[in-house]
Coordinates of C-alpha atoms in Angstrom, one line a residue:
M87 CA -31.9 -2.6 -24.1
A88 CA -30.6 -5.9 -22.7
K89 CA -32.3 -7.4 -19.7
T90 CA -30.6 -7.1 -16.3
K91 CA -29.1 -10.4 -15.5
K92 CA -30.8 -11.9 -12.4
H93 CA -28.4 -12.7 -9.6
Q94 CA -27.9 -16.4 -9.2
K95 CA -29.1 -18.2 -6.2
H96 CA -26.5 -19.3 -3.7
T97 CA -25.7 -23.0 -4.0
P98 CA -26.5 -24.6 -0.7
L99 CA -24.4 -27.6 0.3
V100 CA -27.5 -29.7 1.0
A101 CA -30.9 -29.7 -0.2
G102 CA -33.2 -27.2 1.9
G103 CA -29.9 -25.6 3.2
N104 CA -31.2 -22.1 2.6
D105 CA -34.2 -22.7 5.0
V106 CA -31.7 -22.9 8.0
I107 CA -29.6 -19.9 7.2
K108 CA -32.0 -17.3 8.8
S109 CA -30.8 -16.3 12.2
N110 CA -28.8 -19.4 12.8
L111 CA -27.8 -18.6 16.4
K112 CA -31.4 -17.9 17.5
S113 CA -32.0 -21.6 17.3
Y114 CA -32.1 -23.2 20.8
T115 CA -30.4 -26.3 19.4
N116 CA -27.4 -24.2 18.0
Y117 CA -27.0 -22.6 21.3
L118 CA -26.9 -26.0 22.9
I119 CA -24.5 -27.4 20.5
L120 CA -22.2 -24.3 20.8
S121 CA -22.3 -24.3 24.6
A122 CA -21.4 -28.1 24.6
I123 CA -18.5 -27.4 22.3
L124 CA -17.2 -24.4 24.3
L125 CA -17.4 -26.3 27.5
L126 CA -15.5 -29.1 26.2
T127 CA -12.8 -26.6 24.8
I128 CA -12.6 -25.0 28.1
I129 CA -12.0 -28.3 29.9
V130 CA -9.3 -29.5 27.4
F131 CA -7.6 -26.2 27.5
S132 CA -8.0 -25.6 31.2
D133 CA -4.6 -26.6 32.0
S134 CA -3.0 -23.9 29.8
L135 CA -4.2 -21.4 32.3
K136 CA -1.5 -22.9 34.7
N137 CA 1.3 -22.3 32.2
S138 CA 4.2 -19.9 32.6
I139 CA 5.4 -17.1 30.4
L140 CA 8.2 -18.9 28.4
T141 CA 11.6 -17.5 29.2
C142 CA 12.5 -17.6 25.6
W143 CA 10.8 -18.4 22.2
D144 CA 9.5 -14.8 21.7
D145 CA 7.6 -14.6 24.9
N146 CA 10.5 -12.5 26.4
Q147 CA 10.5 -10.1 23.4
Y148 CA 6.8 -9.6 23.2
I149 CA 6.0 -9.6 27.1
T150 CA 8.5 -10.0 29.9
D151 CA 11.4 -7.8 28.3
N152 CA 9.0 -5.4 26.4
I153 CA 8.7 -2.2 28.4
A154 CA 6.2 -0.7 25.9
I155 CA 3.4 -3.0 27.0
R156 CA 3.7 -1.6 30.4
G157 CA 1.6 1.4 29.6
L158 CA -1.2 2.6 27.5
A159 CA 0.1 6.2 27.0
F160 CA 0.2 7.7 23.5
E161 CA 3.9 7.0 23.2
N162 CA 3.4 3.2 23.9
I163 CA 0.8 2.8 21.2
R164 CA 2.8 5.0 18.8
T165 CA 5.7 2.3 19.5
F166 CA 3.3 -0.7 18.7
F167 CA 2.3 1.0 15.3
S168 CA 5.8 2.1 14.3
K169 CA 7.8 -1.1 15.2
A170 CA 8.1 -4.7 14.2
Y171 CA 8.5 -7.3 16.7
V172 CA 10.3 -10.5 16.1
G173 CA 10.0 -9.9 12.2
C174 CA 6.3 -9.2 12.4
Y175 CA 4.2 -5.9 12.2
L176 CA 1.4 -6.6 14.7
P177 CA 0.3 -3.4 16.5
L178 CA -3.2 -4.9 17.6
T179 CA -1.6 -7.8 19.1
M180 CA 0.7 -5.6 21.0
L181 CA -2.1 -3.6 22.4
T182 CA -3.9 -6.7 23.7
Y183 CA -0.6 -7.6 25.7
A184 CA -0.6 -4.0 27.1
F185 CA -4.2 -4.4 28.1
D186 CA -3.4 -7.6 29.9
Y187 CA -0.4 -6.0 31.6
R188 CA -2.6 -2.9 32.6
L189 CA -5.2 -5.2 34.3
F190 CA -3.0 -7.9 35.9
G191 CA 0.6 -7.1 35.4
L192 CA 2.9 -10.0 34.5
N193 CA 0.5 -12.6 35.7
P194 CA 0.8 -15.6 33.4
A195 CA -2.7 -16.7 34.0
S196 CA -4.3 -13.5 32.7
F197 CA -2.2 -13.5 29.5
H198 CA -3.2 -17.3 29.0
F199 CA -6.9 -16.6 29.8
T200 CA -7.1 -13.9 27.0
N201 CA -5.5 -16.5 24.6
L202 CA -8.1 -19.1 25.5
F203 CA -10.9 -16.5 25.5
I204 CA -10.2 -15.5 21.8
H205 CA -10.1 -19.1 20.9
L206 CA -13.5 -19.7 22.2
L207 CA -14.7 -16.6 20.2
N208 CA -13.1 -18.1 17.3
V209 CA -14.9 -21.4 17.9
I210 CA -18.1 -19.5 17.7
L211 CA -17.2 -17.7 14.5
V212 CA -16.2 -21.0 12.9
F213 CA -19.6 -22.5 13.7
I214 CA -21.3 -19.3 12.2
F215 CA -19.2 -19.1 9.1
I216 CA -19.5 -22.8 8.2
Q217 CA -23.4 -22.7 9.0
K218 CA -23.8 -19.7 6.8
L219 CA -21.7 -21.2 4.1
A220 CA -23.2 -24.6 3.9
G221 CA -26.6 -24.2 5.5
E222 CA -26.3 -27.4 7.4
K223 CA -25.9 -27.7 11.2
K224 CA -24.1 -31.0 11.2
I225 CA -21.3 -29.7 9.1
S226 CA -20.8 -26.5 11.1
T227 CA -20.8 -28.7 14.3
I228 CA -18.2 -31.0 13.0
A229 CA -16.0 -28.1 11.8
A230 CA -16.4 -26.2 14.9
L231 CA -15.6 -29.2 17.1
I232 CA -12.5 -30.1 15.1
F233 CA -11.3 -26.4 15.2
A234 CA -12.0 -26.2 19.0
I235 CA -10.0 -29.2 20.3
H236 CA -7.6 -30.2 17.6
P237 CA -4.2 -31.0 19.2
M238 CA -2.5 -29.0 16.4
H239 CA -4.1 -25.9 17.7
V240 CA -2.5 -26.1 21.2
E241 CA 0.4 -24.2 19.9
S242 CA -1.7 -21.2 18.8
V243 CA -3.6 -21.2 22.2
A244 CA -1.0 -22.3 24.9
W245 CA 2.0 -20.2 23.6
L246 CA 1.5 -16.6 24.5
S247 CA 3.5 -15.3 21.6
E248 CA 0.9 -16.8 19.4
R249 CA -1.7 -14.4 20.6
K250 CA -1.2 -12.9 17.1
D251 CA -2.7 -16.2 15.7
V252 CA -5.9 -16.3 17.6
L253 CA -6.4 -12.6 17.2
Y254 CA -5.9 -12.2 13.5
S255 CA -8.3 -15.2 13.1
F256 CA -10.9 -13.7 15.1
F257 CA -10.9 -10.6 12.6
F258 CA -10.2 -12.8 9.6
L259 CA -13.3 -15.1 10.3
S260 CA -15.4 -12.0 11.1
S261 CA -14.4 -10.4 7.8
L262 CA -15.4 -13.5 5.9
I263 CA -18.8 -13.8 7.7
C264 CA -19.4 -10.1 6.8
Y265 CA -18.6 -11.1 3.2
L266 CA -21.2 -13.9 3.1
N267 CA -23.7 -11.6 4.5
Y268 CA -22.8 -9.2 1.4
L269 CA -23.4 -12.0 -0.9
K270 CA -26.6 -13.0 0.8
D271 CA -28.1 -9.6 1.5
S272 CA -28.3 -8.2 -2.2
F273 CA -24.8 -6.9 -2.1
R274 CA -25.5 -4.2 0.4
L275 CA -22.3 -2.2 0.6
K276 CA -22.4 -1.9 4.5
H277 CA -21.4 -5.5 4.6
L278 CA -18.5 -5.1 2.3
F279 CA -17.5 -2.0 4.4
Y280 CA -17.4 -4.2 7.6
C281 CA -15.7 -6.8 5.6
L282 CA -12.7 -4.6 4.7
I283 CA -12.4 -2.9 8.2
L284 CA -12.2 -6.2 9.7
F285 CA -9.5 -7.3 7.1
I286 CA -7.5 -4.2 8.2
C287 CA -7.8 -5.3 11.8
S288 CA -6.7 -8.8 10.9
L289 CA -3.6 -7.5 9.0
L290 CA -2.8 -5.5 12.0
S291 CA -2.8 -8.5 14.1
K292 CA -0.7 -10.8 12.0
P293 CA 0.6 -10.7 8.3
A294 CA -0.9 -14.2 7.8
A295 CA -4.3 -12.4 6.9
I296 CA -2.8 -11.4 3.6
P297 CA -4.5 -14.2 1.5
L298 CA -7.9 -13.0 2.5
P299 CA -8.7 -11.5 -0.8
L300 CA -8.1 -14.9 -2.6
V301 CA -10.6 -16.5 -0.1
L302 CA -13.2 -13.9 -1.0
I303 CA -12.8 -15.1 -4.6
L304 CA -13.2 -18.6 -3.5
L305 CA -16.6 -17.7 -1.8
D306 CA -17.7 -16.2 -5.2
Y307 CA -16.8 -19.4 -6.7
Y308 CA -18.7 -21.5 -4.2
Y309 CA -21.7 -19.4 -4.8
S310 CA -21.4 -19.7 -8.5
R311 CA -20.8 -15.9 -8.7
D312 CA -18.8 -14.8 -11.7
A313 CA -15.7 -13.5 -10.0
L314 CA -14.5 -11.8 -13.3
N315 CA -17.5 -9.5 -13.7
K316 CA -16.7 -5.8 -13.3
K317 CA -18.5 -5.5 -10.0
A318 CA -16.8 -8.4 -8.3
I319 CA -13.4 -7.2 -9.6
I320 CA -13.8 -3.5 -8.4
E321 CA -15.0 -4.5 -4.9
K322 CA -11.8 -6.6 -4.4
I323 CA -9.5 -3.8 -5.4
P324 CA -9.2 -2.2 -1.9
F325 CA -8.6 -5.7 -0.5
F326 CA -5.7 -6.4 -2.8
I327 CA -4.2 -3.1 -2.3
L328 CA -3.9 -3.7 1.4
A329 CA -2.6 -7.1 0.9
I330 CA 0.1 -5.9 -1.4
I331 CA 1.1 -3.1 1.1
F332 CA 1.1 -5.3 4.1
G333 CA 3.1 -8.0 1.9
V334 CA 5.7 -5.3 1.2
I335 CA 5.9 -4.6 5.0
L336 CA 6.3 -8.3 5.7
L337 CA 9.3 -8.4 3.4
F338 CA 10.9 -5.5 5.1
T339 CA 10.3 -6.7 8.6
Q340 CA 11.1 -10.6 8.2
N341 CA 14.9 -10.0 7.4
K342 CA 16.4 -11.0 10.7
F343 CA 15.2 -14.8 10.8
E344 CA 17.9 -17.3 11.8
A345 CA 19.2 -18.9 8.5
I346 CA 18.9 -22.7 8.3
T347 CA 22.2 -24.6 8.6
Q348 CA 21.7 -26.6 5.6
T349 CA 21.5 -25.3 1.9
F350 CA 18.8 -26.6 -0.2
Y351 CA 18.6 -26.2 -4.0
F352 CA 15.6 -24.5 -5.6
Y353 CA 14.2 -27.7 -6.9
E354 CA 14.4 -29.2 -3.4
R355 CA 12.3 -26.5 -2.2
F356 CA 9.4 -27.8 -4.2
F357 CA 9.7 -31.1 -2.5
L358 CA 10.0 -29.4 0.9
T359 CA 6.9 -27.3 0.1
S360 CA 5.0 -30.3 -1.2
Y361 CA 6.0 -32.3 2.1
A362 CA 4.7 -29.5 4.2
I363 CA 1.3 -29.3 2.4
V364 CA 0.9 -33.2 3.0
F365 CA 2.1 -33.0 6.5
Y366 CA -0.6 -30.9 7.7
V367 CA -3.3 -33.0 5.9
I368 CA -1.8 -36.1 7.8
K369 CA -1.6 -34.3 11.2
M370 CA -5.3 -33.4 10.7
I371 CA -6.2 -37.1 10.7
A372 CA -3.5 -38.4 13.0
P373 CA -2.2 -35.6 15.2
L374 CA 0.4 -37.8 16.8
N375 CA 4.1 -37.2 17.9
L376 CA 3.4 -33.4 17.8
C377 CA 6.4 -31.2 18.6
A378 CA 7.5 -27.6 18.9
M379 CA 10.1 -28.2 16.4
Y380 CA 10.1 -30.1 13.1
Y381 CA 13.8 -29.9 11.9
Y382 CA 14.7 -29.9 8.3
P383 CA 15.7 -33.0 6.9
A384 CA 19.4 -34.3 6.8
K385 CA 20.4 -35.4 3.3
S386 CA 21.9 -38.8 2.5
N387 CA 24.3 -39.0 -0.3
G388 CA 22.7 -35.8 -1.5
F389 CA 19.2 -36.9 -1.5
L390 CA 16.2 -36.0 0.8
P391 CA 14.3 -38.7 2.6
I392 CA 11.9 -40.7 0.4
E393 CA 8.7 -39.1 2.0
Y394 CA 9.8 -35.7 0.4
Y395 CA 9.8 -37.2 -3.0
L396 CA 6.6 -39.0 -2.6
A397 CA 4.7 -35.7 -1.3
P398 CA 4.1 -34.2 -4.9
L399 CA 2.8 -37.6 -6.1
L400 CA 0.2 -37.6 -3.1
I401 CA -0.8 -33.9 -4.0
V402 CA -1.3 -34.9 -7.5
A403 CA -3.5 -38.0 -6.5
V404 CA -5.6 -35.7 -4.3
I405 CA -6.1 -33.1 -7.1
Y406 CA -7.0 -36.0 -9.5
G407 CA -9.4 -37.3 -7.1
I408 CA -11.2 -34.1 -6.7
Y409 CA -11.3 -33.7 -10.4
K410 CA -13.1 -37.0 -10.6
S411 CA -15.3 -36.4 -7.7
G412 CA -18.4 -35.5 -9.7
V413 CA -21.2 -34.1 -7.6
H414 CA -18.8 -33.5 -4.9
K415 CA -16.2 -31.5 -6.9
K416 CA -17.4 -28.1 -5.9
H417 CA -17.4 -28.7 -2.2
L418 CA -13.9 -30.5 -2.3
I419 CA -12.4 -27.7 -4.5
S420 CA -13.8 -25.0 -2.1
G421 CA -12.5 -26.9 1.1
F422 CA -9.2 -27.7 -0.3
L423 CA -8.4 -24.4 -1.9
F424 CA -9.4 -22.8 1.3
Y425 CA -6.7 -25.0 3.0
L426 CA -4.0 -24.2 0.3
I427 CA -4.8 -20.4 0.1
T428 CA -4.6 -19.8 3.8
I429 CA -1.5 -22.0 4.3
I430 CA 0.5 -21.1 1.3
L431 CA 1.9 -17.8 2.9
I432 CA 3.1 -19.5 5.9
I433 CA 4.6 -22.7 4.6
Q434 CA 8.4 -22.6 4.0
I435 CA 8.7 -22.1 0.3
K436 CA 11.9 -20.3 1.1
P437 CA 13.7 -22.2 3.7
V438 CA 14.2 -20.0 6.9
G439 CA 14.7 -20.8 10.7
S440 CA 15.1 -24.3 11.9
S441 CA 11.7 -25.8 11.5
I442 CA 10.1 -26.9 8.1
V443 CA 6.6 -26.9 9.5
S444 CA 4.9 -25.6 12.7
D445 CA 1.8 -26.8 14.4
R446 CA 0.4 -23.2 14.7
Y447 CA 0.2 -22.8 10.9
S448 CA -2.8 -25.1 10.8
Y449 CA -5.2 -22.8 12.8
I450 CA -7.2 -21.2 10.0
P451 CA -6.2 -23.6 7.1
Y452 CA -7.9 -26.7 9.0
I453 CA -11.3 -25.0 8.6
G454 CA -11.2 -25.9 4.9
L455 CA -10.3 -29.5 5.8
S456 CA -12.9 -29.7 8.5
F457 CA -15.6 -28.4 6.1
I458 CA -14.8 -31.4 3.9
A459 CA -15.0 -33.9 6.7
G460 CA -18.5 -32.4 7.7
Y461 CA -19.5 -32.5 4.1
F462 CA -18.8 -36.2 3.7
Y463 CA -20.4 -37.0 7.0
V464 CA -23.9 -35.4 5.9
F465 CA -23.5 -36.9 2.4
F466 CA -22.9 -40.5 3.4
V467 CA -25.6 -40.3 6.3
S468 CA -28.0 -39.0 3.8
K469 CA -27.3 -41.7 1.3
N470 CA -27.3 -44.5 3.8
A471 CA -28.9 -44.2 7.3
K472 CA -27.0 -47.4 8.4
L473 CA -23.9 -45.4 8.3
K474 CA -25.0 -42.9 10.9
L475 CA -24.1 -45.0 13.9
P476 CA -20.7 -46.0 12.8
L477 CA -19.9 -42.6 11.8
N478 CA -21.1 -41.1 15.1
L479 CA -18.9 -43.7 16.9
L480 CA -16.1 -42.6 14.8
I481 CA -16.7 -39.0 15.7
L482 CA -17.1 -39.7 19.4
C483 CA -13.7 -41.6 19.4
S484 CA -12.0 -38.8 17.5
V485 CA -13.4 -36.2 19.9
L486 CA -12.2 -38.3 23.1
T487 CA -8.7 -38.9 21.5
F488 CA -8.2 -35.4 20.3
S489 CA -9.5 -34.2 23.8
V490 CA -6.9 -36.4 25.5
L491 CA -4.1 -35.4 23.2
T492 CA -4.9 -31.7 23.5
W493 CA -5.0 -32.1 27.3
K494 CA -1.5 -33.7 27.4
R495 CA 0.0 -31.4 24.9
N496 CA -1.0 -28.3 26.9
R497 CA 1.2 -29.5 29.6
V498 CA 4.1 -29.8 27.3
W499 CA 3.8 -26.0 27.1
A500 CA 3.9 -25.6 30.9
D501 CA 7.2 -23.7 30.4
S502 CA 10.2 -23.5 28.5
L503 CA 11.9 -26.4 30.4
T504 CA 9.2 -29.0 29.6
L505 CA 8.9 -27.7 26.1
W506 CA 12.5 -28.2 25.2
T507 CA 12.7 -31.5 27.1
D508 CA 10.0 -32.8 24.7
V509 CA 11.7 -31.5 21.7
A510 CA 15.1 -33.1 22.8
N511 CA 13.2 -36.4 23.6
K512 CA 11.7 -36.4 20.1
H513 CA 14.8 -35.2 18.2
P514 CA 17.7 -36.9 20.2
N515 CA 20.0 -36.5 17.2
V516 CA 19.6 -32.8 16.6
Y517 CA 22.1 -30.7 18.3
H518 CA 19.8 -27.6 18.4
A519 CA 17.4 -29.4 20.5
W520 CA 20.0 -30.3 23.2
S521 CA 21.5 -26.9 23.0
S522 CA 18.2 -25.1 23.6
L523 CA 17.4 -27.6 26.6
G524 CA 20.7 -26.5 28.0
F525 CA 19.9 -22.9 27.8
E526 CA 16.5 -23.6 29.6
K527 CA 18.3 -25.7 32.4
I528 CA 20.5 -22.6 33.0
A529 CA 17.3 -20.5 33.2
H530 CA 15.9 -23.1 35.7
K531 CA 19.3 -23.1 37.7
D532 CA 19.7 -26.7 36.9
Y533 CA 23.5 -26.1 35.7
K534 CA 24.7 -29.6 36.1
G535 CA 21.8 -30.7 33.8
A536 CA 22.6 -27.9 31.5
V537 CA 26.2 -29.0 31.2
E538 CA 25.1 -32.6 30.4
A539 CA 22.7 -31.3 27.8
Y540 CA 25.4 -29.0 26.2
N541 CA 27.7 -32.2 26.2
V542 CA 25.1 -34.0 24.0
A543 CA 24.9 -31.1 21.8
L544 CA 28.7 -30.7 21.3
A545 CA 29.0 -34.4 20.7
L546 CA 26.4 -33.9 17.7
K547 CA 27.9 -30.5 16.5
D548 CA 30.5 -28.5 17.8
T549 CA 29.4 -24.7 17.5
V550 CA 31.0 -21.7 19.4
I551 CA 27.5 -20.7 20.6
T552 CA 26.9 -23.9 22.5
R553 CA 30.5 -24.1 23.7
N554 CA 30.1 -20.6 25.1
D555 CA 26.8 -21.6 26.8
R556 CA 28.4 -24.6 28.2
G557 CA 31.1 -22.3 29.8
I558 CA 28.3 -20.2 31.3
A559 CA 27.0 -23.3 33.0
Q560 CA 30.4 -24.3 34.1
C561 CA 30.9 -20.8 35.9
Y562 CA 27.6 -21.4 37.8
L563 CA 29.1 -24.6 39.0
N564 CA 32.2 -22.8 40.1
N565 CA 34.3 -24.8 37.5
F566 CA 35.9 -21.7 36.2
S567 CA 39.0 -23.3 34.8
E568 CA 36.7 -25.7 32.6
A569 CA 34.7 -22.5 31.7
I570 CA 37.9 -20.5 30.7
A571 CA 38.8 -23.5 28.4
D572 CA 35.4 -23.4 26.6
F573 CA 35.6 -19.6 26.3
S574 CA 39.2 -19.8 25.0
E575 CA 38.3 -22.5 22.4
C576 CA 35.4 -20.2 21.2
I577 CA 37.8 -17.4 20.7
K578 CA 40.1 -19.6 18.9
K579 CA 37.3 -20.8 16.5
D580 CA 35.8 -17.4 16.2
P581 CA 37.9 -14.4 17.2
A582 CA 35.0 -12.0 16.1
F583 CA 32.6 -13.4 18.7
A584 CA 32.4 -10.8 21.5
D585 CA 30.5 -13.0 24.2
P586 CA 33.5 -15.5 24.9
Y587 CA 35.7 -12.5 25.8
Y588 CA 33.2 -11.1 28.2
N589 CA 32.6 -14.4 29.8
R590 CA 36.2 -15.3 30.1
G591 CA 36.7 -12.0 31.8
L592 CA 34.0 -13.0 34.3
A593 CA 35.6 -16.2 34.8
L594 CA 39.0 -14.7 35.4
E595 CA 37.6 -12.2 37.9
K596 CA 36.5 -15.3 40.0
L597 CA 39.8 -16.9 39.8
N598 CA 41.4 -13.7 40.9
R599 CA 43.7 -13.4 38.0
N600 CA 45.6 -10.3 37.2
Y601 CA 43.5 -7.3 36.2
P602 CA 45.3 -6.4 33.1
E603 CA 44.2 -9.8 31.6
I604 CA 40.7 -9.2 32.6
L605 CA 40.8 -5.6 31.2
K606 CA 42.0 -6.9 27.9
D607 CA 39.0 -9.3 27.6
Y608 CA 36.4 -6.6 28.4
S609 CA 38.1 -4.1 26.0
K610 CA 38.0 -6.8 23.3
A611 CA 34.5 -7.5 23.8
V612 CA 33.4 -3.7 23.5
Q613 CA 35.8 -3.4 20.5
L614 CA 33.7 -6.2 18.7
N615 CA 30.4 -4.9 20.0
P616 CA 30.5 -1.2 20.8
K617 CA 27.0 -1.4 22.4
Y618 CA 28.0 -4.4 24.8
L619 CA 26.6 -2.8 27.9
A620 CA 27.5 -5.5 30.3
A621 CA 31.2 -5.5 29.2
Y622 CA 31.3 -1.7 29.7
G623 CA 29.8 -2.1 33.1
R624 CA 32.3 -4.8 34.2
R625 CA 35.2 -3.0 32.6
G626 CA 34.3 0.2 34.5
F627 CA 34.1 -1.8 37.8
I628 CA 37.6 -3.1 37.2
K629 CA 38.9 0.3 36.4
Y630 CA 37.3 1.6 39.7
V631 CA 38.9 -1.0 41.9
T632 CA 42.4 -0.3 40.2
H633 CA 41.8 3.4 40.9
D634 CA 41.4 4.4 37.2
L635 CA 38.6 6.7 38.2
K636 CA 38.6 8.6 34.9
G637 CA 38.3 5.4 32.8
A638 CA 35.7 4.1 35.3
L639 CA 33.6 7.2 34.9
E640 CA 33.9 7.0 31.0
D641 CA 32.6 3.5 31.0
C642 CA 29.7 4.2 33.5
D643 CA 28.7 7.1 31.3
K644 CA 28.8 4.7 28.3
V645 CA 26.5 2.2 30.2
I646 CA 23.9 5.1 30.9
E647 CA 24.0 6.2 27.4
L648 CA 23.2 2.7 26.2
N649 CA 20.3 2.3 28.8
P650 CA 19.3 5.2 31.0
N651 CA 16.8 3.1 32.8
L652 CA 19.0 0.8 34.9
A653 CA 19.3 1.8 38.7
D654 CA 22.5 -0.1 39.2
S655 CA 24.1 1.9 36.4
Y656 CA 23.5 5.3 38.5
F657 CA 24.5 3.5 41.7
Y658 CA 28.0 2.4 40.3
R659 CA 28.6 5.8 38.6
G660 CA 27.6 7.5 42.1
M661 CA 30.3 5.4 43.6
V662 CA 32.9 6.4 41.1
L663 CA 31.9 10.2 41.6
F664 CA 32.0 9.8 45.4
A665 CA 35.6 8.3 44.9
M666 CA 36.5 11.4 42.9
E667 CA 35.0 13.5 45.7
R668 CA 32.3 14.9 43.6
F669 CA 29.8 14.3 46.2
N670 CA 27.0 16.4 44.8
D671 CA 27.1 14.7 41.5
A672 CA 27.1 11.4 43.5
I673 CA 24.0 12.4 45.3
K674 CA 22.3 13.1 41.9
D675 CA 23.1 9.6 40.6
Y676 CA 21.9 8.0 43.8
D677 CA 18.6 10.1 43.4
N678 CA 18.3 8.6 39.8
A679 CA 18.8 5.0 41.1
I680 CA 16.3 5.5 43.9
N681 CA 13.7 7.0 41.5
I682 CA 14.1 3.9 39.3
N683 CA 14.3 1.4 42.1
P684 CA 13.3 2.6 45.6
A685 CA 14.0 -0.8 47.0
M686 CA 17.8 -0.5 46.8
A687 CA 18.8 -0.1 50.3
T688 CA 22.5 0.2 49.7
V689 CA 21.8 3.4 47.6
F690 CA 20.3 5.1 50.5
T691 CA 23.1 4.2 52.8
N692 CA 25.7 5.5 50.1
R693 CA 23.7 8.6 49.6
G694 CA 23.7 9.3 53.3
I695 CA 27.5 9.0 53.4
A696 CA 27.8 11.5 50.6
K697 CA 25.5 13.9 52.3
L698 CA 27.7 13.4 55.5
K699 CA 30.6 14.6 53.5
L700 CA 28.7 17.7 52.7
N701 CA 27.8 18.2 56.4
D702 CA 24.2 17.5 55.8
K703 CA 23.9 15.1 59.0
K704 CA 20.3 15.4 59.3
S705 CA 19.5 14.1 55.7
A706 CA 22.2 11.5 56.0
C707 CA 20.5 10.1 59.1
L708 CA 17.2 10.0 57.3
D709 CA 18.8 8.1 54.5
W710 CA 20.4 5.5 56.8
R711 CA 17.1 5.0 58.7
A712 CA 15.4 4.3 55.4
A713 CA 18.3 1.9 54.5
A714 CA 18.1 0.1 57.8
E715 CA 14.2 -0.3 57.4
K716 CA 15.1 -1.9 54.1
G717 CA 17.5 -4.3 55.7
D718 CA 21.1 -2.7 55.2
R719 CA 23.0 -3.7 58.3
N720 CA 25.7 -1.0 57.4
A721 CA 23.1 1.6 57.7
E722 CA 22.6 0.4 61.4
K723 CA 26.2 0.9 62.1
Y724 CA 26.2 4.5 60.8
L725 CA 23.0 5.3 62.7
K726 CA 24.5 4.1 65.9
S727 CA 27.8 6.1 65.4
D728 CA 26.5 9.3 63.9
C729 CA 22.8 9.6 64.6
N730 CA 22.6 9.3 68.3

């Protein structure tokens, strides 16, 4: 019988590394180091706690407009696990939003605190992971420090929509640590089981966790374990099955992304992908001129900018350098492959959206590059003690620089207006930047500034969406003639676009134009978009004031069918029913409106009038008193005339 093959010893990064693997965090020095890193992280990210919830860019879909997070009942939780949000299936992330809301409502500081708190936990996990991996405190310190305060990570921490980024990373890193325990603790299955459970949690937080099985194979390689032996293959099967399942889910959910405005040939995608890989490496070293958007390049005479063609050459040079690195090869391969494996799913191999790269995509991948940085620090210092001082000074300067840049970058994410102002300043020749800035200026009631931003956007590229938005801004400035001109131009360019018809109808109302013309616009809007709630509502109102009560009631019914949770809808239908002398039905609608929004004083007044029509004067007076207490002066008149 053949002898049982002895398990190979794990390869420590530095001589004597195994001596420090035991109970790393029990060391006082480790506690001190981690405490210092965490304190610095809190300081540089403290400004993020003052930031708002963005009015756009997914925060509204995840948080402010998401009714599901406003409760933790079974139905809410089932919604999280049965629905994709903004093209992603992330039920655990949605649960954390619900917990935030349960504790503090829509308080932005509480949401931002949770993001920062999870980031701090991730800093600890990076320290533990690298120390278990390398067996060297200096490497884990450098890696954790870079991870903690790197300016590229501001987007993941300061943007509430990227809760999924910090949360999936928490489970991802925890899973990797469990796998290291599995490798180091005689392959005890409990560690592999924990690794699998944490992988599932990571997948349920963000699909970016899908490459984890490949990282497990990479860890096998780093520890000189044969990844092709039967045991190693079998143990990975559940991980790959889960990765495939969630990969399929990802394909089905990511079908609503905005298409890019420029077509790239297949071979050009190779250069775009190569550029993205190089981009993150460069920003790791020099995180300057960061932006929430990095737009796809404009072609010149059919060619991409020169840097896109140089990117593959740089990658080849790096690969060749690693191949020739001799004693460093395993560590360089491990660090660089960790970077590539964890970033490959999220770089834009297939161009979608408007941005070729994003700062947030560096969150986990930078751990691999930080590992390499820490490794070379230890190597050079161990070879030449004279290098310790200059290298320490370099680290100190880097920490100070990164801290200042991160502090400043947090302020850019203060709200949607500061964010898009920064984007427009850094991309002055991109219409999308100015169009988005105009949208945010409307949200912040700077309507003149919005028109100015839209003017720049339209000068760069005339689109119906931007022109329609400029028309909206003109309406807020009471420039209704200019607004109607914009809406009419939109309709001329794209007759199938419903919004300009609705908006033109609103502008015509303000100019007191004839009602048939207004009704025609609203009717066209609902014809093009049968679920256009606002258009049904306005058309119903116009029918009401023109005494088409039957038509008004039909439109009110449609509005409530589309959204039964709006108090105004029941209020207006109650008015129509009152005009039709259906007083009992009107009272029922007023009841519904009050149940949804008890602060609506006018509803109490109108319900009182309806009750008076039914000779219920006592109840009517109670309603008018309630309305008067809420500030309705009309109710006071009824109290004086009918309730003395």
